Each structure stands twice: as structure tokens, then as C-alpha cells.
């Protein structure tokens, strides 16, 4: 066995261990509030949130879960908030791609934490961008009161949900809500601001204030069912449109409603007959190093992802630290922008570091992005970038100007953009490669991804130097051992903050996925985007 084969086997083993960790953590997240709480749902005659989603979507169809790790390792003092207390994702209902939002009542009775609000807004954003029907399965006690100051009053807080309800209604995007448990206080507006609302007998209830608050506020004694149960809102108030006997009947009714929706014209992204890659997709795990500092061929990696492993390279011999290529993924035409991690020579014979964006590579990527917008081809950005090149030669050569051109093109691009963080995503490289701030329709990370201003070692060295200098100025110069301990402490903290799980917990990425699932995510993402018209492209002012 060659040294290269030994290395590839080690890469594969390390990635499989990381994927096993991913599965184990997802399994724990999917338990929500725990086995006892799940059992209580069944005792109340209710399905769990995940059971509802599984029942609602078409048999044997995929469900792309958005934000499974939202809130991961946050809110420890409050008992945690698995998946942000709400299940969101893209799934097929009667063959129609929909956004589904299901409160998980096993997590603090479905109460809204700050991350819950952020996750709901992300789900609505995806529905609005792609003009997808959105289905709300409501079972929530409302805002988590101990943290109300972090969820109630700001622009991106709880109230923005209802603003989006109104905006989507004006846009003609179908919204269907099913009240399958509690729906209280301000949250009561969500189902009623939807196009149609269902309520389940015996378990569903809607009111601005519950019996205890009513008693405290006006002295009236009233039971929950009389105040806001299914009969009240279906027969007296007229708040809901459909009264159903149980969860399965409710979900079946939603399916029937979705089945009758009309169809809008498609945008027209090109799709040929889907073909698998000629290269074995599992070779991705053998190509991608287990050490993010090591070089590898991103071209070889792309051949494991695209249909028939066919790529049409754009400016192949220019700006080599970024590869731009036309290809197909599951039949869909795509323009791919990916960082090349190999050390290369530019046209002048000068060595360039892999994963770094130089002026020539930024210029090439900018031109390619403009071309894809001109030809209505969706863009796929794949990150393994350490940032833009620094130093006097780069500054004199106008790296800031060339980087700004690329960022401008990414920001103003109107064709759908999709982002996969494969490895490093550092500094302004994250921006230029369409990080979260640049509105990708979907953004996912592979388990080994790292997102930060810079790498852990670089950051720790910089911060250690600053702290040591500060200590010296006070006459407290540390010895070499203390300085090393300080470095390790800072590096450990920084490494934890750069991990894919830290990013997913805060919804900087929509999901952490197995690299072998990348084709499905991109394909369903483009299918969703094909429902929304592409706006006219105008790049504005670019300095040449």
C-alpha cells in the first residue's frame, strides 16, 4: 500500500468517525424534551412534532431539516432547547414542495426561546424567497417568559413572525395553520393570519389569555375549552375554518388542501436527465483531508459530486486558487465557485497558496458570477478558504479592489445562490464566497467545517501577543510556561467557537450534513428556487 493510500484510508476513517458523532448528536436532538415528555404527548392523544411531520410528508420522500442543531449547547441553565423547540424543513406534501414548521411541545411546552424565533424567521425567509407554501403545526405555550427581553420587542424578534404572515399573504404565498395544542397570547395571531386554520378537538386551544390570567385580569372564571377550544372557535367565534377530531385527521385535511392548490409558472432553470457521478461519491471522504491545513484537489472532489463527473472549466489556467466551472447536479445546470486547495503557479510563475484568494482569482470569480447571472444559471459556492492574500505586493496590486469586486458581484447576484462549507471559511473569504450574510437560499456545512475571522492558532497567537504585551506594560511579564498555557487556553476557546456545531447552533448554517447528501440538498434547493422569479441583475459600480 502506498503512502498516499494510507493517508486516504486515514481520511476516510476520520470522516466516518465524525459522521458517527453527527448521527449520535442528531439522535439525541430528535428526542426533544426526552422520552418521558414524548410519552406524555401520546398520553394526551397527540402525536409528537416529528411524528406529525413524518405523517404529513409523502411516503418515502426526503425531508431536508433546517436548523436541527439550533440552540445546541445553549441555554444550559434553562435545561436546554433541543432543535430550538421547533422542527422546520422542506418536504413534499402531495408532490408539492412545502416549508413545514412544527412546534415541539416536549421542549418547555413548545415555548419560544430567542433561537426559536430566529429559526421560525429563517423558515419564513426560505418560504418567501422561493414562494413555497408554508404549513404551521402549532403547539406552543408562547414566549419563554424568563427570556422575554431577548425575544419580544426587536425587529428580528417574535413580532416579525406576524409581519411575515401578512407579507406572505400579500405575495400570494399559501399559508395553512393547524392548532394541534396550545396557541396562546401573541402566538394566537399566527394561525389566524394564515389563509386557513384548522383546530383539533380536545387538544387544540386558542386564546389571548388563559383561564388563570383571565381570572387575575377581570375576575372571570372560565375553563380552557369554553374560553378557546375547538367548538368555541369553529361554532361561535368563527376564528378557525376546520374542526377535526384528531391529529391524523388534521394532517389528512392539510394534505387535501395542499392537493388543491393552483400552480404558478416556473422560473425556467435548465434541467436535463439526472445522472450519477462517474466517480464514486464516497471518494469524497478519501479526498478531503482530516487536517484542514493540508492541500488536496478540489477538482477531484467536484468530480464526485456532479453528474457524469463532467465539468466545463472557466479560465482554467488563470486565477488558479479559485476553480469556476459549469456542471449539472441531479440534472440541474449550476455554476460552481470553489476554492482550490493546491499550491499553484500563476501566469508569472509565482507560487500561490491554496485556499487563499488572490487578485487574479477574485477577478475570475467575479466575471464567472456575472456570466451565470446573465445566463440564469444558479450558483453553488463551496468553501475551503483562509481569506484574501495579504502583504505589500498584494496591497500594491489592488487586492482590496479586486476583493470588493467579487463581494459586489456576490451581493448583487439575483440567481439563486447555494453555499456548502467544506472546510475553512475564514475572514473576508467567507463573505466573498457567499457566507450567511450574502443571502444564500440554503447554506450547509460538512462536519469538519470551521467558520471564523481566522483559524484558532492564528487567533490565539495574536490574542496571546496582545495579552502578553499588556501584562509587560504593567510589569507582569509571564514566563514561557505561563505564556504557553495562555495560548492553549485561548486556542481551545477559539477552536470551539469555530466548529460547525457552534455555527449550526446559532443558525449561521442551515444544517450540518453528510457530504454524500450534498447533491440532494442542492437539487431540492434549486427545485424550490424554480418557483420564484429572478429579478433583473444590476451589479452597480465596480472599480476596474
Short mmCIF file of C-alpha atoms in Angstrom, two decimals:
data_model
loop_
_atom_site.label_atom_id
_atom_site.label_comp_id
_atom_site.label_asym_id
_atom_site.label_seq_id
_atom_site.Cartn_x
_atom_site.Cartn_y
_atom_site.Cartn_z
CA UNK A 1 0.00 0.00 0.00
CA UNK A 2 1.39 3.42 -0.98
CA UNK A 3 1.80 6.33 1.44
CA UNK A 4 -0.96 8.14 -0.45
CA UNK A 5 -3.37 5.20 0.02
CA UNK A 6 -2.51 5.04 3.71
CA UNK A 7 -3.34 8.75 4.02
CA UNK A 8 -6.62 8.34 2.13
CA UNK A 9 -7.66 5.44 4.37
CA UNK A 10 -6.96 7.58 7.43
CA UNK A 11 -9.00 10.46 5.97
CA UNK A 12 -11.90 8.10 5.36
CA UNK A 13 -11.72 6.65 8.88
CA UNK A 14 -11.65 10.12 10.47
CA UNK A 15 -14.59 11.34 8.40
CA UNK A 16 -16.63 8.24 9.23
CA UNK A 17 -15.97 8.82 12.93
CA UNK A 18 -17.12 12.43 12.50
CA UNK A 19 -20.27 11.24 10.71
CA UNK A 20 -20.97 8.75 13.50
CA UNK A 21 -20.70 11.63 16.00
CA UNK A 22 -23.07 13.67 13.83
CA UNK A 23 -25.65 10.85 13.79
CA UNK A 24 -25.39 10.33 17.56
CA UNK A 25 -25.89 14.02 18.26
CA UNK A 26 -28.82 14.21 15.86
CA UNK A 27 -30.42 11.19 17.52
CA UNK A 28 -30.19 12.97 20.87
CA UNK A 29 -31.61 16.21 19.44
CA UNK A 30 -34.54 14.29 17.95
CA UNK A 31 -35.59 13.15 21.42
CA UNK A 32 -36.64 16.74 22.10
CA UNK A 33 -37.57 17.08 25.77
CA UNK A 34 -36.84 13.42 26.40
CA UNK A 35 -38.58 10.04 26.41
CA UNK A 36 -40.85 10.95 29.34
CA UNK A 37 -42.14 14.08 27.61
CA UNK A 38 -42.66 12.20 24.34
CA UNK A 39 -44.74 9.60 26.21
CA UNK A 40 -46.84 12.36 27.75
CA UNK A 41 -47.71 13.63 24.26
CA UNK A 42 -49.10 10.21 23.41
CA UNK A 43 -51.00 10.02 26.71
CA UNK A 44 -52.74 13.28 25.75
CA UNK A 45 -53.83 11.70 22.47
CA UNK A 46 -51.32 13.78 20.49
CA UNK A 47 -48.62 12.84 18.02
CA UNK A 48 -45.15 14.24 18.66
CA UNK A 49 -43.86 17.04 16.42
CA UNK A 50 -41.61 14.70 14.44
CA UNK A 51 -44.38 12.14 14.07
CA UNK A 52 -46.63 14.86 12.69
CA UNK A 53 -44.04 15.89 10.12
CA UNK A 54 -43.37 12.29 9.10
CA UNK A 55 -47.12 11.65 8.68
CA UNK A 56 -47.62 14.86 6.69
CA UNK A 57 -44.93 14.40 4.04
CA UNK A 58 -45.26 11.94 1.18
CA UNK A 59 -44.19 8.35 1.83
CA UNK A 60 -40.51 7.62 1.18
CA UNK A 61 -39.87 11.26 0.25
CA UNK A 62 -36.94 13.26 1.67
CA UNK A 63 -37.26 15.88 4.38
CA UNK A 64 -34.49 18.49 4.48
CA UNK A 65 -34.47 19.58 8.11
CA UNK A 66 -33.42 23.18 8.65
CA UNK A 67 -31.79 24.05 11.97
CA UNK A 68 -31.71 20.66 13.68
CA UNK A 69 -28.82 21.93 15.82
CA UNK A 70 -30.40 25.31 16.58
CA UNK A 71 -29.77 26.08 20.24
CA UNK A 72 -27.27 23.21 20.56
CA UNK A 73 -25.38 23.55 23.87
CA UNK A 74 -27.08 26.89 24.53
CA UNK A 75 -29.45 27.67 27.42
CA UNK A 76 -27.81 25.07 29.64
CA UNK A 77 -29.07 26.72 32.82
CA UNK A 78 -32.62 26.51 31.48
CA UNK A 79 -32.46 22.80 30.66
CA UNK A 80 -31.56 23.27 27.01
CA UNK A 81 -33.64 23.84 23.92
CA UNK A 82 -33.14 20.90 21.50
CA UNK A 83 -33.66 21.96 17.85
CA UNK A 84 -34.80 25.33 19.17
CA UNK A 85 -38.07 23.73 20.27
CA UNK A 86 -39.42 23.70 16.72
CA UNK A 87 -38.99 21.39 13.72
CA UNK A 88 -38.57 23.16 10.36
CA UNK A 89 -37.69 21.91 6.91
CA UNK A 90 -38.52 21.29 3.27
CA UNK A 91 -40.72 18.34 2.41
CA UNK A 92 -43.14 17.12 -0.26
CA UNK A 93 -46.85 17.12 0.54
CA UNK A 94 -48.93 15.57 -2.25
CA UNK A 95 -45.98 16.12 -4.56
CA UNK A 96 -45.75 19.85 -3.70
CA UNK A 97 -42.56 21.13 -2.09
CA UNK A 98 -43.53 22.95 1.13
CA UNK A 99 -41.91 24.57 4.14
CA UNK A 100 -43.11 22.86 7.32
CA UNK A 101 -42.92 24.40 10.82
CA UNK A 102 -43.91 22.20 13.78
CA UNK A 103 -43.66 23.30 17.44
CA UNK A 104 -42.20 20.66 19.74
CA UNK A 105 -44.34 20.73 22.88
CA UNK A 106 -41.92 18.37 24.67
CA UNK A 107 -39.42 21.25 24.93
CA UNK A 108 -40.68 23.66 27.61
CA UNK A 109 -44.27 23.17 26.33
CA UNK A 110 -43.20 24.49 22.94
CA UNK A 111 -42.21 27.86 24.40
CA UNK A 112 -40.27 30.34 22.29
CA UNK A 113 -36.61 30.87 23.17
CA UNK A 114 -34.57 33.52 21.29
CA UNK A 115 -33.25 30.84 18.93
CA UNK A 116 -36.84 29.62 18.33
CA UNK A 117 -37.77 32.99 16.94
CA UNK A 118 -34.66 33.13 14.76
CA UNK A 119 -35.37 29.66 13.42
CA UNK A 120 -39.01 30.46 12.62
CA UNK A 121 -37.92 33.61 10.79
CA UNK A 122 -35.40 31.58 8.76
CA UNK A 123 -38.16 29.15 7.76
CA UNK A 124 -40.38 32.03 6.66
CA UNK A 125 -37.48 33.63 4.79
CA UNK A 126 -36.93 30.44 2.79
CA UNK A 127 -40.66 30.20 2.00
CA UNK A 128 -40.77 33.85 0.90
CA UNK A 129 -37.60 33.71 -1.23
CA UNK A 130 -38.78 30.61 -3.04
CA UNK A 131 -42.55 31.26 -2.99
CA UNK A 132 -43.24 27.96 -1.22
CA UNK A 133 -46.45 27.06 0.62
CA UNK A 134 -45.82 27.06 4.36
CA UNK A 135 -47.57 24.79 6.87
CA UNK A 136 -47.56 25.60 10.60
CA UNK A 137 -48.30 22.80 13.09
CA UNK A 138 -48.93 24.87 16.20
CA UNK A 139 -48.44 23.50 19.73
CA UNK A 140 -46.82 26.21 21.82
CA UNK A 141 -47.13 27.91 25.20
CA UNK A 142 -45.84 31.18 23.73
CA UNK A 143 -42.78 33.22 24.70
CA UNK A 144 -40.42 31.71 27.31
CA UNK A 145 -41.01 34.41 29.92
CA UNK A 146 -37.62 34.28 31.72
CA UNK A 147 -36.01 35.39 28.42
CA UNK A 148 -38.77 37.68 27.12
CA UNK A 149 -36.35 40.60 26.74
CA UNK A 150 -34.41 38.62 24.13
CA UNK A 151 -37.40 37.54 22.03
CA UNK A 152 -40.20 40.09 22.26
CA UNK A 153 -39.58 43.63 21.05
CA UNK A 154 -36.80 43.89 18.46
CA UNK A 155 -37.02 43.83 14.67
CA UNK A 156 -35.93 40.20 14.34
CA UNK A 157 -37.96 39.01 17.35
CA UNK A 158 -41.33 37.32 17.84
CA UNK A 159 -43.47 40.05 16.27
CA UNK A 160 -41.63 39.75 12.96
CA UNK A 161 -43.34 36.38 12.50
CA UNK A 162 -46.74 38.02 12.18
CA UNK A 163 -45.37 40.76 9.95
CA UNK A 164 -44.13 37.99 7.66
CA UNK A 165 -47.56 36.30 7.78
CA UNK A 166 -49.05 39.50 6.41
CA UNK A 167 -46.32 39.97 3.81
CA UNK A 168 -46.64 36.39 2.53
CA UNK A 169 -50.38 36.78 2.28
CA UNK A 170 -49.84 39.86 0.15
CA UNK A 171 -47.37 37.95 -2.01
CA UNK A 172 -49.90 35.18 -2.63
CA UNK A 173 -47.86 32.52 -0.81
CA UNK A 174 -50.25 29.92 0.68
CA UNK A 175 -50.16 29.58 4.49
CA UNK A 176 -52.02 26.85 6.37
CA UNK A 177 -52.03 26.57 10.16
CA UNK A 178 -53.17 23.68 12.32
CA UNK A 179 -53.73 24.30 16.03
CA UNK A 180 -52.84 20.90 17.49
CA UNK A 181 -52.19 22.00 21.06
CA UNK A 182 -51.78 25.29 22.90
CA UNK A 183 -51.80 28.55 20.97
CA UNK A 184 -51.71 31.45 23.41
CA UNK A 185 -51.13 35.18 23.78
CA UNK A 186 -49.45 36.89 20.81
CA UNK A 187 -48.86 33.47 19.23
CA UNK A 188 -52.61 33.20 18.68
CA UNK A 189 -52.27 35.61 15.76
CA UNK A 190 -50.10 33.25 13.69
CA UNK A 191 -52.82 30.75 12.68
CA UNK A 192 -55.40 33.46 12.21
CA UNK A 193 -53.09 35.47 9.96
CA UNK A 194 -52.67 32.37 7.81
CA UNK A 195 -55.00 31.74 4.86
CA UNK A 196 -56.75 28.81 6.53
CA UNK A 197 -56.74 27.44 10.07
CA UNK A 198 -57.59 24.03 11.49
CA UNK A 199 -58.10 23.06 15.14
CA UNK A 200 -58.09 19.63 16.79
CA UNK A 201 -60.93 18.80 19.18
CA UNK A 202 -59.94 18.21 22.78
CA UNK A 203 -56.29 19.25 22.42
CA UNK A 204 -56.28 22.44 20.35
CA UNK A 205 -56.94 25.79 22.03
CA UNK A 206 -56.53 29.45 21.05
CA UNK A 207 -56.78 32.45 23.33
CA UNK A 208 -55.02 35.72 24.05
CA UNK A 209 -55.07 34.94 27.77
CA UNK A 210 -55.60 31.60 29.50
CA UNK A 211 -58.09 30.89 32.30
CA UNK A 212 -55.68 31.89 35.10
CA UNK A 213 -54.80 35.21 33.50
CA UNK A 214 -58.46 35.93 32.73
CA UNK A 215 -59.29 35.29 36.39
CA UNK A 216 -56.49 37.60 37.51
CA UNK A 217 -57.29 40.32 34.99
CA UNK A 218 -61.09 40.57 35.06
CA UNK A 219 -62.20 38.11 37.72
CA UNK A 220 -64.00 35.80 35.27
CA UNK A 221 -63.84 32.07 35.92
CA UNK A 222 -63.88 30.06 32.68
CA UNK A 223 -62.50 26.68 31.63
CA UNK A 224 -59.98 26.26 28.83
CA UNK A 225 -62.38 24.59 26.38
CA UNK A 226 -65.11 27.20 26.78
CA UNK A 227 -62.60 30.02 26.53
CA UNK A 228 -60.86 28.91 23.35
CA UNK A 229 -61.44 25.27 22.41
CA UNK A 230 -62.34 23.78 19.04
CA UNK A 231 -66.10 24.18 19.40
CA UNK A 232 -65.79 27.80 20.54
CA UNK A 233 -63.66 28.85 17.58
CA UNK A 234 -65.41 26.71 14.97
CA UNK A 235 -69.03 27.35 16.02
CA UNK A 236 -69.10 30.69 17.90
CA UNK A 237 -66.14 32.97 17.11
CA UNK A 238 -65.51 31.70 13.59
CA UNK A 239 -61.79 32.05 14.16
CA UNK A 240 -60.94 28.62 12.68
CA UNK A 241 -62.07 27.11 9.39
CA UNK A 242 -61.92 23.38 10.10
CA UNK A 243 -62.66 21.38 13.27
CA UNK A 244 -61.08 17.93 13.18
CA UNK A 245 -61.30 15.04 15.62
CA UNK A 246 -57.62 14.10 15.98
CA UNK A 247 -54.08 14.65 14.73
CA UNK A 248 -54.20 12.19 11.78
CA UNK A 249 -57.48 13.70 10.51
CA UNK A 250 -55.99 17.17 10.83
CA UNK A 251 -52.90 16.22 8.82
CA UNK A 252 -55.00 14.42 6.20
CA UNK A 253 -57.09 17.57 5.78
CA UNK A 254 -53.93 19.64 5.26
CA UNK A 255 -52.84 17.19 2.56
CA UNK A 256 -56.18 17.63 0.81
CA UNK A 257 -55.87 21.42 0.97
CA UNK A 258 -52.33 21.36 -0.47
CA UNK A 259 -53.52 18.96 -3.18
CA UNK A 260 -55.96 21.58 -4.49
CA UNK A 261 -53.50 24.49 -4.77
CA UNK A 262 -53.04 26.10 -8.16
CA UNK A 263 -49.67 26.29 -9.90
CA UNK A 264 -47.52 29.30 -10.75
CA UNK A 265 -45.22 29.45 -13.81
CA UNK A 266 -41.74 28.04 -13.22
CA UNK A 267 -38.70 30.29 -13.50
CA UNK A 268 -37.05 28.05 -16.06
CA UNK A 269 -33.72 26.91 -14.63
CA UNK A 270 -32.40 24.30 -17.01
CA UNK A 271 -32.65 20.64 -16.06
CA UNK A 272 -31.56 17.63 -18.06
CA UNK A 273 -31.99 13.96 -17.19
CA UNK A 274 -30.32 13.41 -13.79
CA UNK A 275 -27.20 11.25 -13.95
CA UNK A 276 -24.99 9.97 -11.11
CA UNK A 277 -21.31 10.98 -10.95
CA UNK A 278 -18.96 8.73 -12.90
CA UNK A 279 -16.59 8.86 -9.93
CA UNK A 280 -17.62 7.10 -6.72
CA UNK A 281 -19.25 9.80 -4.50
CA UNK A 282 -17.87 8.08 -1.39
CA UNK A 283 -14.37 9.02 -2.56
CA UNK A 284 -15.10 12.49 -1.15
CA UNK A 285 -14.24 11.01 2.25
CA UNK A 286 -10.88 9.84 0.88
CA UNK A 287 -10.02 13.08 -0.94
CA UNK A 288 -10.85 15.62 1.79
CA UNK A 289 -8.01 15.66 4.38
CA UNK A 290 -8.74 15.25 8.08
CA UNK A 291 -6.42 18.23 8.70
CA UNK A 292 -7.80 21.50 7.31
CA UNK A 293 -4.28 22.82 6.69
CA UNK A 294 -3.41 20.11 4.15
CA UNK A 295 -3.72 20.62 0.37
CA UNK A 296 -5.93 18.47 -1.87
CA UNK A 297 -7.52 18.59 -5.31
CA UNK A 298 -10.93 20.23 -5.15
CA UNK A 299 -11.28 19.32 -8.84
CA UNK A 300 -11.15 15.63 -7.91
CA UNK A 301 -13.70 16.30 -5.19
CA UNK A 302 -16.09 18.04 -7.62
CA UNK A 303 -15.98 15.02 -9.90
CA UNK A 304 -17.53 13.00 -7.06
CA UNK A 305 -20.46 15.46 -6.88
CA UNK A 306 -21.50 16.44 -10.39
CA UNK A 307 -23.46 14.45 -12.97
CA UNK A 308 -21.24 12.11 -15.01
CA UNK A 309 -18.26 13.87 -13.32
CA UNK A 310 -18.33 16.35 -16.21
CA UNK A 311 -17.06 19.90 -15.68
CA UNK A 312 -16.60 22.78 -18.10
CA UNK A 313 -13.81 24.81 -16.53
CA UNK A 314 -13.88 28.60 -16.90
CA UNK A 315 -10.47 30.31 -17.29
CA UNK A 316 -8.80 27.10 -16.17
CA UNK A 317 -5.25 28.50 -16.39
CA UNK A 318 -5.95 31.87 -14.77
CA UNK A 319 -6.63 32.70 -11.11
CA UNK A 320 -5.97 29.10 -10.14
CA UNK A 321 -6.69 29.39 -6.40
CA UNK A 322 -10.38 29.52 -7.30
CA UNK A 323 -11.96 26.99 -9.66
CA UNK A 324 -15.03 28.08 -11.62
CA UNK A 325 -16.97 25.51 -13.61
CA UNK A 326 -20.28 24.79 -15.28
CA UNK A 327 -21.77 21.41 -14.45
CA UNK A 328 -25.01 19.62 -13.61
CA UNK A 329 -26.16 18.34 -10.23
CA UNK A 330 -29.08 15.91 -10.36
CA UNK A 331 -29.77 17.27 -13.84
CA UNK A 332 -29.83 20.95 -12.81
CA UNK A 333 -27.47 23.35 -14.54
CA UNK A 334 -25.16 25.03 -11.99
CA UNK A 335 -22.21 27.39 -11.92
CA UNK A 336 -19.70 26.29 -9.28
CA UNK A 337 -17.24 28.56 -7.48
CA UNK A 338 -14.87 26.54 -5.27
CA UNK A 339 -11.58 27.31 -3.53
CA UNK A 340 -8.66 25.32 -4.91
CA UNK A 341 -6.55 23.99 -2.04
CA UNK A 342 -3.50 23.01 -4.11
CA UNK A 343 -0.35 25.16 -4.23
CA UNK A 344 -0.20 26.56 -7.78
CA UNK A 345 1.83 28.85 -10.02
CA UNK A 346 0.23 31.91 -11.58
CA UNK A 347 0.88 33.07 -15.15
CA UNK A 348 4.06 34.86 -13.99
CA UNK A 349 5.49 31.69 -12.48
CA UNK A 350 4.92 32.91 -8.92
CA UNK A 351 3.77 30.42 -6.27
CA UNK A 352 0.31 30.91 -4.81
CA UNK A 353 -1.06 29.26 -1.65
CA UNK A 354 -4.10 27.02 -1.95
CA UNK A 355 -7.26 28.25 -0.24
CA UNK A 356 -6.17 31.90 -0.47
CA UNK A 357 -7.97 34.36 -2.76
CA UNK A 358 -5.55 36.39 -4.89
CA UNK A 359 -6.38 39.32 -7.19
CA UNK A 360 -6.48 37.14 -10.30
CA UNK A 361 -8.74 34.51 -8.70
CA UNK A 362 -11.09 37.21 -7.37
CA UNK A 363 -11.24 38.76 -10.85
CA UNK A 364 -12.02 35.40 -12.44
CA UNK A 365 -14.73 34.56 -9.92
CA UNK A 366 -16.35 37.98 -10.40
CA UNK A 367 -16.55 37.51 -14.15
CA UNK A 368 -17.96 34.00 -13.74
CA UNK A 369 -20.66 35.18 -11.33
CA UNK A 370 -21.66 37.89 -13.81
CA UNK A 371 -21.89 35.30 -16.58
CA UNK A 372 -24.11 32.99 -14.51
CA UNK A 373 -26.47 35.87 -13.79
CA UNK A 374 -26.53 36.74 -17.48
CA UNK A 375 -27.40 33.15 -18.40
CA UNK A 376 -29.81 32.46 -15.49
CA UNK A 377 -27.70 29.66 -14.01
CA UNK A 378 -27.91 29.03 -10.21
CA UNK A 379 -24.63 29.43 -8.33
CA UNK A 380 -23.02 26.95 -5.94
CA UNK A 381 -20.23 28.24 -3.67
CA UNK A 382 -18.05 25.64 -1.95
CA UNK A 383 -15.80 27.00 0.81
CA UNK A 384 -12.35 25.98 1.87
CA UNK A 385 -10.90 29.45 2.14
CA UNK A 386 -8.43 31.04 4.53
CA UNK A 387 -9.06 34.58 3.28
CA UNK A 388 -7.59 37.09 0.84
CA UNK A 389 -3.84 37.37 0.28
CA UNK A 390 -2.09 39.95 2.44
CA UNK A 391 1.26 41.74 2.23
CA UNK A 392 2.72 44.72 0.38
CA UNK A 393 2.75 43.04 -3.03
CA UNK A 394 -0.95 42.18 -2.78
CA UNK A 395 -1.89 45.62 -1.43
CA UNK A 396 0.05 47.36 -4.20
CA UNK A 397 -1.64 45.08 -6.71
CA UNK A 398 -5.10 46.18 -5.56
CA UNK A 399 -6.29 43.12 -3.65
CA UNK A 400 -8.86 45.23 -1.77
CA UNK A 401 -10.30 46.50 -5.05
CA UNK A 402 -10.41 43.04 -6.62
CA UNK A 403 -11.91 41.54 -3.47
CA UNK A 404 -14.52 44.29 -3.40
CA UNK A 405 -15.49 43.47 -6.99
CA UNK A 406 -16.11 39.86 -6.04
CA UNK A 407 -18.10 40.77 -2.92
CA UNK A 408 -20.14 43.23 -5.02
CA UNK A 409 -20.97 40.58 -7.59
CA UNK A 410 -21.99 38.07 -4.89
CA UNK A 411 -24.13 40.63 -3.05
CA UNK A 412 -25.97 41.81 -6.17
CA UNK A 413 -26.35 38.37 -7.75
CA UNK A 414 -30.03 37.59 -8.34
CA UNK A 415 -29.86 33.97 -9.46
CA UNK A 416 -30.29 31.54 -6.54
CA UNK A 417 -27.10 31.03 -4.54
CA UNK A 418 -26.29 27.91 -2.52
CA UNK A 419 -23.36 27.53 -0.16
CA UNK A 420 -21.51 24.45 1.12
CA UNK A 421 -18.81 24.99 3.75
CA UNK A 422 -16.49 22.04 3.20
CA UNK A 423 -13.55 23.10 5.35
CA UNK A 424 -12.24 26.51 6.36
CA UNK A 425 -14.33 29.65 5.93
CA UNK A 426 -12.24 32.45 7.35
CA UNK A 427 -12.33 36.22 7.28
CA UNK A 428 -13.48 38.14 4.23
CA UNK A 429 -13.20 34.87 2.31
CA UNK A 430 -16.46 33.87 3.98
CA UNK A 431 -18.11 36.98 2.55
CA UNK A 432 -16.71 36.67 -0.95
CA UNK A 433 -17.75 33.01 -1.11
CA UNK A 434 -21.36 33.80 -0.18
CA UNK A 435 -21.47 33.25 3.58
CA UNK A 436 -24.71 33.61 5.52
CA UNK A 437 -24.66 37.42 5.30
CA UNK A 438 -24.96 37.23 1.50
CA UNK A 439 -28.36 35.53 1.33
CA UNK A 440 -27.70 32.00 0.08
CA UNK A 441 -31.02 30.21 -0.43
CA UNK A 442 -29.54 27.34 1.60
CA UNK A 443 -26.22 27.14 3.42
CA UNK A 444 -24.92 23.85 4.82
CA UNK A 445 -21.69 22.65 6.39
CA UNK A 446 -19.80 19.39 6.35
CA UNK A 447 -18.88 18.10 9.84
CA UNK A 448 -15.29 19.37 9.73
CA UNK A 449 -16.20 22.91 8.65
CA UNK A 450 -14.76 25.89 10.51
CA UNK A 451 -16.19 29.42 10.36
CA UNK A 452 -14.39 32.35 11.96
CA UNK A 453 -12.42 35.55 11.38
CA UNK A 454 -9.27 33.40 11.32
CA UNK A 455 -8.03 29.98 12.38
CA UNK A 456 -7.68 29.05 16.04
CA UNK A 457 -3.86 29.01 16.08
CA UNK A 458 -3.56 32.38 14.31
CA UNK A 459 -6.16 33.97 16.56
CA UNK A 460 -4.59 32.51 19.70
CA UNK A 461 -1.12 33.79 18.71
CA UNK A 462 -2.49 37.26 18.04
CA UNK A 463 -4.55 37.44 21.23
CA UNK A 464 -1.70 35.96 23.32
CA UNK A 465 0.72 38.58 21.98
CA UNK A 466 -1.75 41.33 22.87
CA UNK A 467 -2.30 40.00 26.40
CA UNK A 468 1.42 39.43 27.00
CA UNK A 469 2.20 42.97 25.83
CA UNK A 470 -0.46 44.31 28.18
CA UNK A 471 0.97 42.33 31.10
CA UNK A 472 4.50 43.55 30.32
CA UNK A 473 3.29 47.15 30.32
CA UNK A 474 2.10 46.55 33.90
CA UNK A 475 5.38 44.91 34.87
CA UNK A 476 3.82 41.43 34.96
CA UNK A 477 5.70 39.68 32.17
CA UNK A 478 4.79 35.95 32.20
CA UNK A 479 7.38 33.20 31.87
CA UNK A 480 7.41 30.87 28.83
CA UNK A 481 5.30 28.22 30.60
CA UNK A 482 2.56 30.69 31.55
CA UNK A 483 2.62 32.17 28.07
CA UNK A 484 2.14 28.70 26.56
CA UNK A 485 -0.74 27.97 28.95
CA UNK A 486 -2.36 31.27 27.98
CA UNK A 487 -2.00 30.37 24.30
CA UNK A 488 -3.57 26.92 24.79
CA UNK A 489 -6.47 28.36 26.80
CA UNK A 490 -7.27 30.92 24.10
CA UNK A 491 -6.83 28.41 21.27
CA UNK A 492 -9.18 25.87 22.90
CA UNK A 493 -11.88 28.50 23.33
CA UNK A 494 -11.43 29.78 19.79
CA UNK A 495 -11.41 26.28 18.25
CA UNK A 496 -14.71 25.51 20.00
CA UNK A 497 -16.22 28.71 18.59
CA UNK A 498 -15.11 27.90 15.03
CA UNK A 499 -16.71 24.44 14.87
CA UNK A 500 -19.60 23.51 12.58
CA UNK A 501 -21.76 22.74 15.64
CA UNK A 502 -21.20 26.19 17.12
CA UNK A 503 -22.22 27.71 13.77
CA UNK A 504 -25.28 25.47 13.39
CA UNK A 505 -26.38 26.20 16.96
CA UNK A 506 -26.62 29.88 16.02
CA UNK A 507 -28.10 29.23 12.56
CA UNK A 508 -25.05 30.58 10.74
CA UNK A 509 -25.63 27.45 8.64
CA UNK A 510 -28.95 25.70 8.00
CA UNK A 511 -27.63 22.20 8.63
CA UNK A 512 -24.59 20.01 9.17
CA UNK A 513 -24.81 17.30 6.56
CA UNK A 514 -23.06 14.16 5.39
CA UNK A 515 -21.05 15.20 2.30
CA UNK A 516 -22.83 12.40 0.41
CA UNK A 517 -26.14 14.27 0.91
CA UNK A 518 -24.87 17.40 -0.84
CA UNK A 519 -26.39 16.57 -4.23
CA UNK A 520 -29.86 16.12 -2.71
CA UNK A 521 -29.68 19.43 -0.83
CA UNK A 522 -28.62 21.36 -3.93
CA UNK A 523 -31.18 19.65 -6.17
CA UNK A 524 -34.12 20.29 -3.82
CA UNK A 525 -32.86 23.82 -3.24
CA UNK A 526 -32.89 24.62 -6.97
CA UNK A 527 -36.29 22.94 -7.32
CA UNK A 528 -37.59 25.27 -4.61
CA UNK A 529 -35.96 28.31 -6.21
CA UNK A 530 -37.53 27.44 -9.55
CA UNK A 531 -40.83 28.72 -8.13
CA UNK A 532 -39.61 32.31 -7.70
CA UNK A 533 -38.94 34.81 -10.46
CA UNK A 534 -35.34 36.02 -10.87
CA UNK A 535 -35.02 39.78 -10.53
CA UNK A 536 -33.10 41.89 -13.02
CA UNK A 537 -29.36 41.80 -12.32
CA UNK A 538 -27.60 45.11 -11.74
CA UNK A 539 -24.12 44.98 -10.25
CA UNK A 540 -23.87 48.73 -9.58
CA UNK A 541 -20.47 50.44 -9.51
CA UNK A 542 -17.39 48.20 -9.77
CA UNK A 543 -13.93 49.75 -9.84
CA UNK A 544 -11.89 48.27 -12.66
#
